[in-house]
Tab-separated table of C-alpha atoms and ligand atoms in Angstrom:
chain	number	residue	atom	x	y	z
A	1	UNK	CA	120.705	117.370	127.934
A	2	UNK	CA	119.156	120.370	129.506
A	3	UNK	CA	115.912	121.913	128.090
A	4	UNK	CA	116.575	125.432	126.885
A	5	UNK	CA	113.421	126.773	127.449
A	6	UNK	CA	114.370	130.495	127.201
A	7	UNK	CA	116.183	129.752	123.494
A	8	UNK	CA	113.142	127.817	122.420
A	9	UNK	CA	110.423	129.904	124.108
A	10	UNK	CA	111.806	133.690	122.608
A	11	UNK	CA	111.632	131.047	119.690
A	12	UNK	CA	107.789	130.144	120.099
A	13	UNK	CA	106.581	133.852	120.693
A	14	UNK	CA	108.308	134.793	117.469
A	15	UNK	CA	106.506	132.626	115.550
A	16	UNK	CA	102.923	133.512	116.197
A	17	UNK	CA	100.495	132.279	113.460
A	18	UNK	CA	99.225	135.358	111.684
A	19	UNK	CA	95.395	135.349	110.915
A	20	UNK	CA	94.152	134.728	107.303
A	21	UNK	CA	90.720	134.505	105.671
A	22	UNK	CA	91.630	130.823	104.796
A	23	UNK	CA	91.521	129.564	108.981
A	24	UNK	CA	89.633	127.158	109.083
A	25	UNK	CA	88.466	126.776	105.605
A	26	UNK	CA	88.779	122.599	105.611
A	27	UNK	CA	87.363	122.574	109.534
A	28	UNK	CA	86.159	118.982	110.097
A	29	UNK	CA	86.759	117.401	106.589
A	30	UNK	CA	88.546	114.494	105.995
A	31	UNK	CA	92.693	114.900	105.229
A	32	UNK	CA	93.909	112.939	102.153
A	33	UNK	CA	97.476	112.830	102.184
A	34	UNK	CA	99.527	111.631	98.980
A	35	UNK	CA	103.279	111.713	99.375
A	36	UNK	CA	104.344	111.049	95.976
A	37	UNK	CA	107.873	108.749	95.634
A	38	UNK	CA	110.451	110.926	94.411
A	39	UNK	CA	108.775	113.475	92.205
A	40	UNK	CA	110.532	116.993	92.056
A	41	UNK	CA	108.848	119.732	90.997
A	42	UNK	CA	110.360	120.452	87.388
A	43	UNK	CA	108.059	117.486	86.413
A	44	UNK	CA	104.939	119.787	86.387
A	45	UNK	CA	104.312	121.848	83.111
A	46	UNK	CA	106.862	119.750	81.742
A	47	UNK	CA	106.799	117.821	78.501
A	48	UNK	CA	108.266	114.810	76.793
A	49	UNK	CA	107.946	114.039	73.001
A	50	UNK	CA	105.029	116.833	72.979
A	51	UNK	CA	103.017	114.903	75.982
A	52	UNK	CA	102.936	116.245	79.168
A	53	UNK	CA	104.639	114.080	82.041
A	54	UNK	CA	101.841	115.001	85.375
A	55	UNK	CA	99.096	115.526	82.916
A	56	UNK	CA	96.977	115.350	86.117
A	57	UNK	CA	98.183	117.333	88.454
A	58	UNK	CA	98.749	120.301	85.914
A	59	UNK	CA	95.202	120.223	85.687
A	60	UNK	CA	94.447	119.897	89.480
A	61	UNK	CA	96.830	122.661	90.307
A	62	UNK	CA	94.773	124.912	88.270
A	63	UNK	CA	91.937	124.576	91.113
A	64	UNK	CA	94.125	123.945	93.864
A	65	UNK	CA	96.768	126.046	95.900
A	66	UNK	CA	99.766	125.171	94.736
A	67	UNK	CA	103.230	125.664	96.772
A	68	UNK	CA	106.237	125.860	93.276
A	69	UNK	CA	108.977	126.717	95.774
A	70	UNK	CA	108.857	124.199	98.527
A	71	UNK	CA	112.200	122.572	99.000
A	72	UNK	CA	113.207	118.718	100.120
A	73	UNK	CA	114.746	118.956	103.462
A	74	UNK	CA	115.264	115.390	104.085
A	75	UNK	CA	118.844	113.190	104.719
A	76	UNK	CA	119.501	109.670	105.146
A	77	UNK	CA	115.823	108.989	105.974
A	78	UNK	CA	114.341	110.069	103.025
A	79	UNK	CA	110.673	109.135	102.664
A	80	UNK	CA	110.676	108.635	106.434
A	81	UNK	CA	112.305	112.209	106.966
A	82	UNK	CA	109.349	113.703	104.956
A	83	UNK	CA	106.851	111.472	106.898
A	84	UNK	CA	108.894	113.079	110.379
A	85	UNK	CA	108.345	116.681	109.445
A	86	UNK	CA	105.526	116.197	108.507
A	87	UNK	CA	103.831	114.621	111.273
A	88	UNK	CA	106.116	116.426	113.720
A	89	UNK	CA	107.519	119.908	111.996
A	90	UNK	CA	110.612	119.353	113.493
A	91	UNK	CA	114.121	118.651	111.407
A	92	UNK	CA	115.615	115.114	110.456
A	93	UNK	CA	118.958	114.095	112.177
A	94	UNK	CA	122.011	114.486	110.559
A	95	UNK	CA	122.646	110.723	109.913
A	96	UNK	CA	119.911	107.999	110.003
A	97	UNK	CA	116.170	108.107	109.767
A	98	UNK	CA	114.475	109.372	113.242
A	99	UNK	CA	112.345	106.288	112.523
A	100	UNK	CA	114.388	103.979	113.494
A	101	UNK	CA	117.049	106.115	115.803
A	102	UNK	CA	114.341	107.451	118.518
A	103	UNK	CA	110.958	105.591	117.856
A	104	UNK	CA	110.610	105.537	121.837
A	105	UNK	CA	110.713	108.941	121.821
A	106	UNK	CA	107.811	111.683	122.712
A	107	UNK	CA	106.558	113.176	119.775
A	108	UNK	CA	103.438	116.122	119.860
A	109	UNK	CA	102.904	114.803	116.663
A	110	UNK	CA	100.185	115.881	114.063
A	111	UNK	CA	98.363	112.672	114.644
A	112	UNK	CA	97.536	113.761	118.235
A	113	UNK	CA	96.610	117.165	117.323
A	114	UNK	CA	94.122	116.243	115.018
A	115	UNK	CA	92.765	113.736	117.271
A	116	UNK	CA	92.741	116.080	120.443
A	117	UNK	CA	91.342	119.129	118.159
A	118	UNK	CA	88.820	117.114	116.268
A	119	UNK	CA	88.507	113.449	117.119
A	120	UNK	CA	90.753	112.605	113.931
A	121	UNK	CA	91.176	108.568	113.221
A	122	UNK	CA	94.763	108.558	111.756
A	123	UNK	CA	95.623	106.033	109.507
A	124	UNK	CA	98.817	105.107	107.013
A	125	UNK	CA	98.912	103.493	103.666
A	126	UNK	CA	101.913	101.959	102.061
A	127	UNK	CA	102.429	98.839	99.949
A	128	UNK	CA	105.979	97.895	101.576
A	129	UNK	CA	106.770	96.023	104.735
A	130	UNK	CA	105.779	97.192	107.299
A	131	UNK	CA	109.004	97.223	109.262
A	132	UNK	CA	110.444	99.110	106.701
A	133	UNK	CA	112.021	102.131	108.183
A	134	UNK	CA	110.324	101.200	111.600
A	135	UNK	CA	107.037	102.174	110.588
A	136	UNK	CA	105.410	99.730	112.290
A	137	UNK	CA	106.919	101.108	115.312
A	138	UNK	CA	106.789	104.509	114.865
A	139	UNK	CA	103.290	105.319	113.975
A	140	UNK	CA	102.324	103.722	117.168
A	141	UNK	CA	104.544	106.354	118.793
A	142	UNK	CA	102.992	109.090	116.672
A	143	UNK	CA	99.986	107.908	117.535
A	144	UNK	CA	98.070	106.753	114.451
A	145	UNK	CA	95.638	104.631	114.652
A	146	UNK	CA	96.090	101.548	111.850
A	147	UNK	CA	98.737	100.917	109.702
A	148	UNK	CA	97.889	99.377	105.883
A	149	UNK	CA	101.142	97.768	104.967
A	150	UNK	CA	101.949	94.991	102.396
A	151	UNK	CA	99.882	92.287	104.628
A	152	UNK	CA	97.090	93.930	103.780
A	153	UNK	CA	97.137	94.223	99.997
A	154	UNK	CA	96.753	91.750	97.465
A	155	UNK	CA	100.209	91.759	96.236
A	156	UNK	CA	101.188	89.536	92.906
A	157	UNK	CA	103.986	89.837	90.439
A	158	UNK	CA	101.525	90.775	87.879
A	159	UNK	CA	100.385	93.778	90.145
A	160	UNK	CA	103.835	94.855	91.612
A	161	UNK	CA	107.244	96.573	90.004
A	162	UNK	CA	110.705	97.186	91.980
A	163	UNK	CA	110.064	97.961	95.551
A	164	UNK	CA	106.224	96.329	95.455
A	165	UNK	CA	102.502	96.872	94.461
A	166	UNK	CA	101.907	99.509	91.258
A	167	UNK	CA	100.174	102.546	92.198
A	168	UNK	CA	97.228	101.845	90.867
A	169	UNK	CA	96.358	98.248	92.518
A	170	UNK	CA	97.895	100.326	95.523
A	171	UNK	CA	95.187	103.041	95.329
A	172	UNK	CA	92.285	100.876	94.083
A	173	UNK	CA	92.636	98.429	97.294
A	174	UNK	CA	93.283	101.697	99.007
A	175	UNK	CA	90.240	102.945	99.090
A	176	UNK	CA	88.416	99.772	99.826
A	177	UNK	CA	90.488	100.355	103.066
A	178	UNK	CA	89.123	103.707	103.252
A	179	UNK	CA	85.874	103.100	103.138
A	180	UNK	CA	86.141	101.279	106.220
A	181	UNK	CA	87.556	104.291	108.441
A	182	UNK	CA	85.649	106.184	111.138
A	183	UNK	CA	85.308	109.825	109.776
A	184	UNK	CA	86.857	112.248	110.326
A	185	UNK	CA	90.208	110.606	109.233
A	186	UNK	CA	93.441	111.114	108.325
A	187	UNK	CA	94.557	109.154	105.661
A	188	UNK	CA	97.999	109.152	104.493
A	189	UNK	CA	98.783	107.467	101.146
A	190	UNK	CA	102.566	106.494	100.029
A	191	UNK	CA	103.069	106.108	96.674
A	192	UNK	CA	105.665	103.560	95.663
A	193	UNK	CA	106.488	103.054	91.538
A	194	UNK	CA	108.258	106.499	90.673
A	195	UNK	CA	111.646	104.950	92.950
A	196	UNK	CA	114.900	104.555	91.634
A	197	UNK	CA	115.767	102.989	89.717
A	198	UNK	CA	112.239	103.582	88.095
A	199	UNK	CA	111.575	100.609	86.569
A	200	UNK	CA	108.114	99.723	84.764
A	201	UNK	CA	106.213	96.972	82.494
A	202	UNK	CA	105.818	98.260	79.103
A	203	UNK	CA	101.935	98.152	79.519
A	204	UNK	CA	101.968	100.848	82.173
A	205	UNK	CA	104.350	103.352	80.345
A	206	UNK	CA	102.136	105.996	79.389
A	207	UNK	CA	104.913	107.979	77.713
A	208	UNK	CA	108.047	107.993	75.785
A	209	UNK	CA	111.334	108.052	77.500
A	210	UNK	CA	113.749	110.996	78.027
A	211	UNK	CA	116.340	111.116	75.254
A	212	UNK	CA	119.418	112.024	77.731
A	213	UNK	CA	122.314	110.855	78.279
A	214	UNK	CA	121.308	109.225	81.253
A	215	UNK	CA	118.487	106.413	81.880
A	216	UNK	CA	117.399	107.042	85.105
A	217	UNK	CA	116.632	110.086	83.761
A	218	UNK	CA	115.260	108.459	80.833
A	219	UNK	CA	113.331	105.988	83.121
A	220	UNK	CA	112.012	108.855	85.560
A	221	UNK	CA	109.312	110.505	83.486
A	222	UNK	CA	107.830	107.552	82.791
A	223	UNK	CA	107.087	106.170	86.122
A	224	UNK	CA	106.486	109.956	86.832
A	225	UNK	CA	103.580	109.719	84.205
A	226	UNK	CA	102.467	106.190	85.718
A	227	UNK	CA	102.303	108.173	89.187
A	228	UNK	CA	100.104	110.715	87.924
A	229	UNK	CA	97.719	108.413	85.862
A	230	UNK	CA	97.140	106.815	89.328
A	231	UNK	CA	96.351	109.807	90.777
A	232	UNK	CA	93.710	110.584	88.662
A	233	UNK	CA	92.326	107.294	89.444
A	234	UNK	CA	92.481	107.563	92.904
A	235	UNK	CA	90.234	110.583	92.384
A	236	UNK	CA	88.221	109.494	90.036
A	237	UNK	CA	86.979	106.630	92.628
A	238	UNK	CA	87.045	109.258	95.515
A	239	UNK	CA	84.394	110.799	93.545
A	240	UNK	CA	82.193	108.178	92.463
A	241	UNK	CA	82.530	106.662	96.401
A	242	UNK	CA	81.671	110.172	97.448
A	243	UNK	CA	84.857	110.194	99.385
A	244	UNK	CA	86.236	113.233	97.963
A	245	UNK	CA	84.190	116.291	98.652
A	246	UNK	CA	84.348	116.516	102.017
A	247	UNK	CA	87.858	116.141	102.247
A	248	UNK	CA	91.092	118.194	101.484
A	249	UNK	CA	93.774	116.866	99.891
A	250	UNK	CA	97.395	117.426	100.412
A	251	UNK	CA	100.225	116.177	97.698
A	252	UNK	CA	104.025	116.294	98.147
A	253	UNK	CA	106.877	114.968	96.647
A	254	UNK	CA	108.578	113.226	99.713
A	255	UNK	CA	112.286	114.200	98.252
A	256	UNK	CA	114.200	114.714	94.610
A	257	UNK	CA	114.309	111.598	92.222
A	258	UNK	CA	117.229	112.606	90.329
A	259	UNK	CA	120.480	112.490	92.459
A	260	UNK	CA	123.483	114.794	91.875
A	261	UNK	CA	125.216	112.432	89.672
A	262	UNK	CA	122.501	112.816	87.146
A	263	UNK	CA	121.841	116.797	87.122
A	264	UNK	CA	123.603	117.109	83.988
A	265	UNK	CA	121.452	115.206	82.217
A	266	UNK	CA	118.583	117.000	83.958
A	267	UNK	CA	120.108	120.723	82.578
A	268	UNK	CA	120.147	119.207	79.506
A	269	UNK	CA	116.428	117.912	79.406
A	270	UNK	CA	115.607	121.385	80.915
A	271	UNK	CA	117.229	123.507	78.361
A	272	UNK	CA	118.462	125.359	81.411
A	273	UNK	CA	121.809	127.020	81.846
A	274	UNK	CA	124.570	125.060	83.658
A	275	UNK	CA	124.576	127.037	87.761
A	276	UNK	CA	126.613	126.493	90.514
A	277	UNK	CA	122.853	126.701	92.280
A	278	UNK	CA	121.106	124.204	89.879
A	279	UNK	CA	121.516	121.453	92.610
A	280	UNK	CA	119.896	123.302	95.042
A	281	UNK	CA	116.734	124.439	92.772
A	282	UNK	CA	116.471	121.107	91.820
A	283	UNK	CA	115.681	120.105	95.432
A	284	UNK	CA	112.511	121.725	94.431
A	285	UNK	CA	109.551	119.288	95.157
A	286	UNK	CA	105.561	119.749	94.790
A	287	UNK	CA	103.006	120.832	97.238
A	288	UNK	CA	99.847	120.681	95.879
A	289	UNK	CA	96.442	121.479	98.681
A	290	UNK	CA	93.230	120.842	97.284
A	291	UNK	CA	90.066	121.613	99.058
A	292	UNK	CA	87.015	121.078	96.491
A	293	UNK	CA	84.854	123.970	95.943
A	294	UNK	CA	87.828	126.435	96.713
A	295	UNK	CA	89.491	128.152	93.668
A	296	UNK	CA	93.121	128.263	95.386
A	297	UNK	CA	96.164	130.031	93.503
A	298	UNK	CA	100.285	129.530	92.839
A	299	UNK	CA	101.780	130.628	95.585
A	300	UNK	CA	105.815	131.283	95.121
A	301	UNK	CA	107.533	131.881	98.458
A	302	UNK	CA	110.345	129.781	99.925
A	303	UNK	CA	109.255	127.005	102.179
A	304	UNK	CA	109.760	123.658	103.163
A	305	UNK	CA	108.478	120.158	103.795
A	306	UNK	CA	108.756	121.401	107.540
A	307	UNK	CA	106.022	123.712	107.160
A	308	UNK	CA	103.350	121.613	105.497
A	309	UNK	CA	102.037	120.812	109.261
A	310	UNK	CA	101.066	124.425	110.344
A	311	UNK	CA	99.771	125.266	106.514
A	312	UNK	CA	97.611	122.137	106.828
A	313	UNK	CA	96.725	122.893	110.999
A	314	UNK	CA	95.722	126.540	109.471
A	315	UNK	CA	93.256	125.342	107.484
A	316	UNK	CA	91.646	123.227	109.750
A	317	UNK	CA	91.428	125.934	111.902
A	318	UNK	CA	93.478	124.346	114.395
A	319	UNK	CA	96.027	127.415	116.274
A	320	UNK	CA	99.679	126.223	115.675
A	321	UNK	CA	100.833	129.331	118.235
A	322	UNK	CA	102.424	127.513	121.270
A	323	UNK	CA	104.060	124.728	119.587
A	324	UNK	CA	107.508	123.525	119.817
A	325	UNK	CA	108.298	123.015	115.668
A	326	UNK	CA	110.048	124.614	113.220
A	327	UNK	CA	107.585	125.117	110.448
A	328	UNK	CA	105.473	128.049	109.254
A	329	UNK	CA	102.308	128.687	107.535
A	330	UNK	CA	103.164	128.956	103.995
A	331	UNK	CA	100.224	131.468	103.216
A	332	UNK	CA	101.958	133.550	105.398
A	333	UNK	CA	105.630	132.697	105.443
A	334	UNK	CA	108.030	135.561	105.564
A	335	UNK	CA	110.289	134.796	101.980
A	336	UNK	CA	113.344	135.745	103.852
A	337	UNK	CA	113.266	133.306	106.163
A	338	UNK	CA	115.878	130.328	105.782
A	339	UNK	CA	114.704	127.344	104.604
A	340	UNK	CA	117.061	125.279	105.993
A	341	UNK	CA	118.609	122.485	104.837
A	342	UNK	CA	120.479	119.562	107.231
A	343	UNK	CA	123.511	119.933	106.175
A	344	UNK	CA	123.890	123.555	107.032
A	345	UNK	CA	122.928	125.166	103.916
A	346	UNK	CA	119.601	127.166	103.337
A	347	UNK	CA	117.647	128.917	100.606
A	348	UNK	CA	115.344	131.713	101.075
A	349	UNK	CA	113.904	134.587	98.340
A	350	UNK	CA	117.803	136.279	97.794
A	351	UNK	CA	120.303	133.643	98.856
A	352	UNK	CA	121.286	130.140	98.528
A	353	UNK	CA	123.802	128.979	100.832
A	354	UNK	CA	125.217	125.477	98.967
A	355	UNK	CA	128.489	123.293	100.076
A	356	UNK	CA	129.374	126.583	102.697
A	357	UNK	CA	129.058	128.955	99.879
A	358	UNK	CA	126.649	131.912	100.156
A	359	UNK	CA	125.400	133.207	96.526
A	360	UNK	CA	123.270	135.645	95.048
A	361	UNK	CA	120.186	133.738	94.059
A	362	UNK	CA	119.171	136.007	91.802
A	363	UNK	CA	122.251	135.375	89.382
A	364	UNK	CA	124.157	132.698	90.620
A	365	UNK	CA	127.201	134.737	91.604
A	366	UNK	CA	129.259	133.968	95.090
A	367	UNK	CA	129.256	136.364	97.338
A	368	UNK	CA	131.655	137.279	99.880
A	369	UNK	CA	130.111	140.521	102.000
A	370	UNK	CA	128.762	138.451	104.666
A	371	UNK	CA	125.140	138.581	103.723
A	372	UNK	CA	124.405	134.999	104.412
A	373	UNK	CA	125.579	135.409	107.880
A	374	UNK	CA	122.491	136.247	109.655
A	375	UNK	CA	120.534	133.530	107.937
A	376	UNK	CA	123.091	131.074	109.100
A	377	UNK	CA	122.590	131.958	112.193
A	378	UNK	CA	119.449	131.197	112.537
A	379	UNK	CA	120.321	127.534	110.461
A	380	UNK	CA	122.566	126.351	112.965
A	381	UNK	CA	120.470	127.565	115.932
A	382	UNK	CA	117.113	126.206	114.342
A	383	UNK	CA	118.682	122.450	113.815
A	384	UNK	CA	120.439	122.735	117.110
A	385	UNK	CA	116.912	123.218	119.072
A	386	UNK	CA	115.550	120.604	117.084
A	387	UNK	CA	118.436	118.085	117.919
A	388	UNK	CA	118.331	119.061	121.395
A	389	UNK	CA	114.176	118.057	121.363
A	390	UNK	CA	115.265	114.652	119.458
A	391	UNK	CA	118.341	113.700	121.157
A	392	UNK	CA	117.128	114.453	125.036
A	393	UNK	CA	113.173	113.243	124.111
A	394	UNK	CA	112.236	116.560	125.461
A	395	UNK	CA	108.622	116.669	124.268
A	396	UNK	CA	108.013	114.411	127.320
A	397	UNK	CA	108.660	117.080	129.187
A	398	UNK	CA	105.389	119.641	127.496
A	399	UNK	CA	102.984	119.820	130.313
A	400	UNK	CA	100.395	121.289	128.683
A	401	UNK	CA	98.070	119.189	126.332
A	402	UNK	CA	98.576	120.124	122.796
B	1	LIG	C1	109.878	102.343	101.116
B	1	LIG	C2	109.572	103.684	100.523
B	1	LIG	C3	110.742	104.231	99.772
B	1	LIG	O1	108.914	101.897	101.988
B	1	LIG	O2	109.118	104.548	101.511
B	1	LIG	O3	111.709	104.631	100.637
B	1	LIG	P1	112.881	105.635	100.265
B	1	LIG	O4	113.997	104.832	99.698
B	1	LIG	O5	112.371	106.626	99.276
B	1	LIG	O6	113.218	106.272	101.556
B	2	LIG	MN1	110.933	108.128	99.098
């Protein structure tokens, strides 16, 4: 594989980060990351039985700038898709998780910008193996620093559910971890409860079930709700460790819950009309940046999990001009541009381009006059660059320290 430089470089110098007043605004502090298992965004504001499901984060939203059109973009590799854009703002592959196709890779990843800009310690949390989805391996190639897997938690059957440890044990010895980190860190926290098949004790279900037709669904809110009550905990100790005001915090659902199979149910429980486009709206997941002291606002333009990275660099006050990624600054993203999805498709303020069929967003209908075209375009190009960088390990190549 050849580098393209001219393709990708008329590609860099059209994606200049615009100035704001909020550069800089979390300069230095601590980053608290909390990718939250499966939680789609129609979970927020939403009830069951009269109580809300993310009593928490409705409230923390209200001080906090939060992203309600930010789409999954992951495939096969699910939560270790959302951990690759994240920490690299580049697209998954097609089939398989990066992870464990091209851990030997080169990655500029965020881990190295935030320790080259501002002597970041990067470290992971997550209550599961550690070789699952290469981790393990793959951090080291990204470049954090230390690794918190299942060896070092305290990990009983009383304290774990499903995949492993609940939430709030998770947190709790979390932060006894965190306490223990050279500042300023990075500190990314995977949640693990709220995962299919959503299973939980009685004793931690904080909520009644869904009354659909379907039990996942049924299931889902409540280990949605047991999510967000350890949230609030997590904060809670933040605070009274005085971990959490010099630090801003970034939340994201790493991909939807609810697969297609189950979207009926989900229409239902919504009260929403049935829409070719429902699946696609659906695929709707949280971002959520809080920076205490900073009132923050809803912001409603397209994005996706690819552009977390420059949103969060932006605020750090770290210039995301020169770099080879896909995403944008979602203060400043234009709302026509594609959010693009792997398999083709994209979504943007007008269209939604699902299964190779362009529609009017606005009402659902198909449309035939072409007006998706130029937006495909830019789909196919944009995940053709990015395969290119991942298949020929063509960040080895950057000369230039990042
Ligand atoms: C496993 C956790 C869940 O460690 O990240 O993985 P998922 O199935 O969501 O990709
Ligand atoms: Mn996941």
């Amino acid at each position: 594989t050849h580098l393209d430089t001219g393709k990708m470089e008329e590609y860099i110098s059209a994606k200049k980060d615009k100035e704001t007043d909020l550069f800089g605004v979390a300069k230095g502090k601590n980053v608290v990351m909390i990718s939250m298992e499966s939680t789609q965004n129609f979970v927020i504001n939403q009830k069951v039985g009269g109580k809300e499901i993310t009593p928490f984060l409705n409230s923390l939203i209200k001080e906090s700038f939060y992203f309600n059109q930010i789409y999954d973009q992951t495939a096969q590799g699910k939560t270790s898709d959302s951990e690759f854009m994240i920490d690299t703002s580049l697209y998954p592959l097609s089939g398989g998780s990066v992870f464990v196709r091209r851990p030997d890779n080169v990655f500029n990843s965020l881990q190295k910008l935030l320790k080259n800009h501002g002597g970041y310690y990067s470290a992971s949390f997550h209550g599961n193996d550690a070789s699952f989805w290469n981790r393990e391996q793959m951090y080291e190639t990204l470049g954090y620093d230390r690794f918190f897997s299942k060896n070092d938690y305290e990990v009983t059957d009383d304290n774990s559910v499903n995949y492993g440890i609940l939430d709030i044990p998770f947190f709790e010895q979390s932060v006894t971890h965190m306490k223990s980190l050279p500042t300023p860190y990075f500190a990314k926290l995977i949640t693990l409860t709220n995962h299919f098949p959503f299973l939980l004790g009685e004793e931690e279900q904080l909520i009644s079930m869904a009354d659909t037709d379907e039990s996942v669904l049924n299931r889902y809110v409540t280990t949605v709700r047991y999510q967000d009550e350890a949230i609030k905990h997590l904060f809670e100790q933040l605070k009274s460790n005085g971990m959490y005001e010099d630090t801003i915090f970034i939340l994201y659902g790493d991909h939807y819950g609810i697969s297609e199979k189950y979207e009926p149910a989900l229409t239902e429980f919504l009260n929403k009309d049935d829409s070719p486009i429902n699946h696609t709206l659906y695929r709707q997941v949280p971002v959520i940046i809080h920076i205490p002291g900073l009132e923050g606002e809803t912001i409603s333009i397209p994005g996706g999990e690819v552009d977390i990275r420059p949103t969060l660099l932006h605020l750090l006050g770290i210039k995301t001009d020169n770099l080879m990624s896909f995403g944008h600054n979602l203060f400043t993203r234009s709302s026509s541009h594609p959010v693009v999805f792997r398999d083709g498709g994209f979504v943007n303020d007008k269209y939604v381009m699902q299964d190779n069929i362009c529609y009017n967003k606005s009402n659902s209908k198909p449309i035939s006059d072409g007006s998706c075209e130029k937006y495909e375009k830019i789909v196919r190009e944009e995940l053709s660059l990015s395969d290119n960088i991942i298949y020929g390990d063509l960040l080895r190549f950057l000369k230039q320290k990042q």
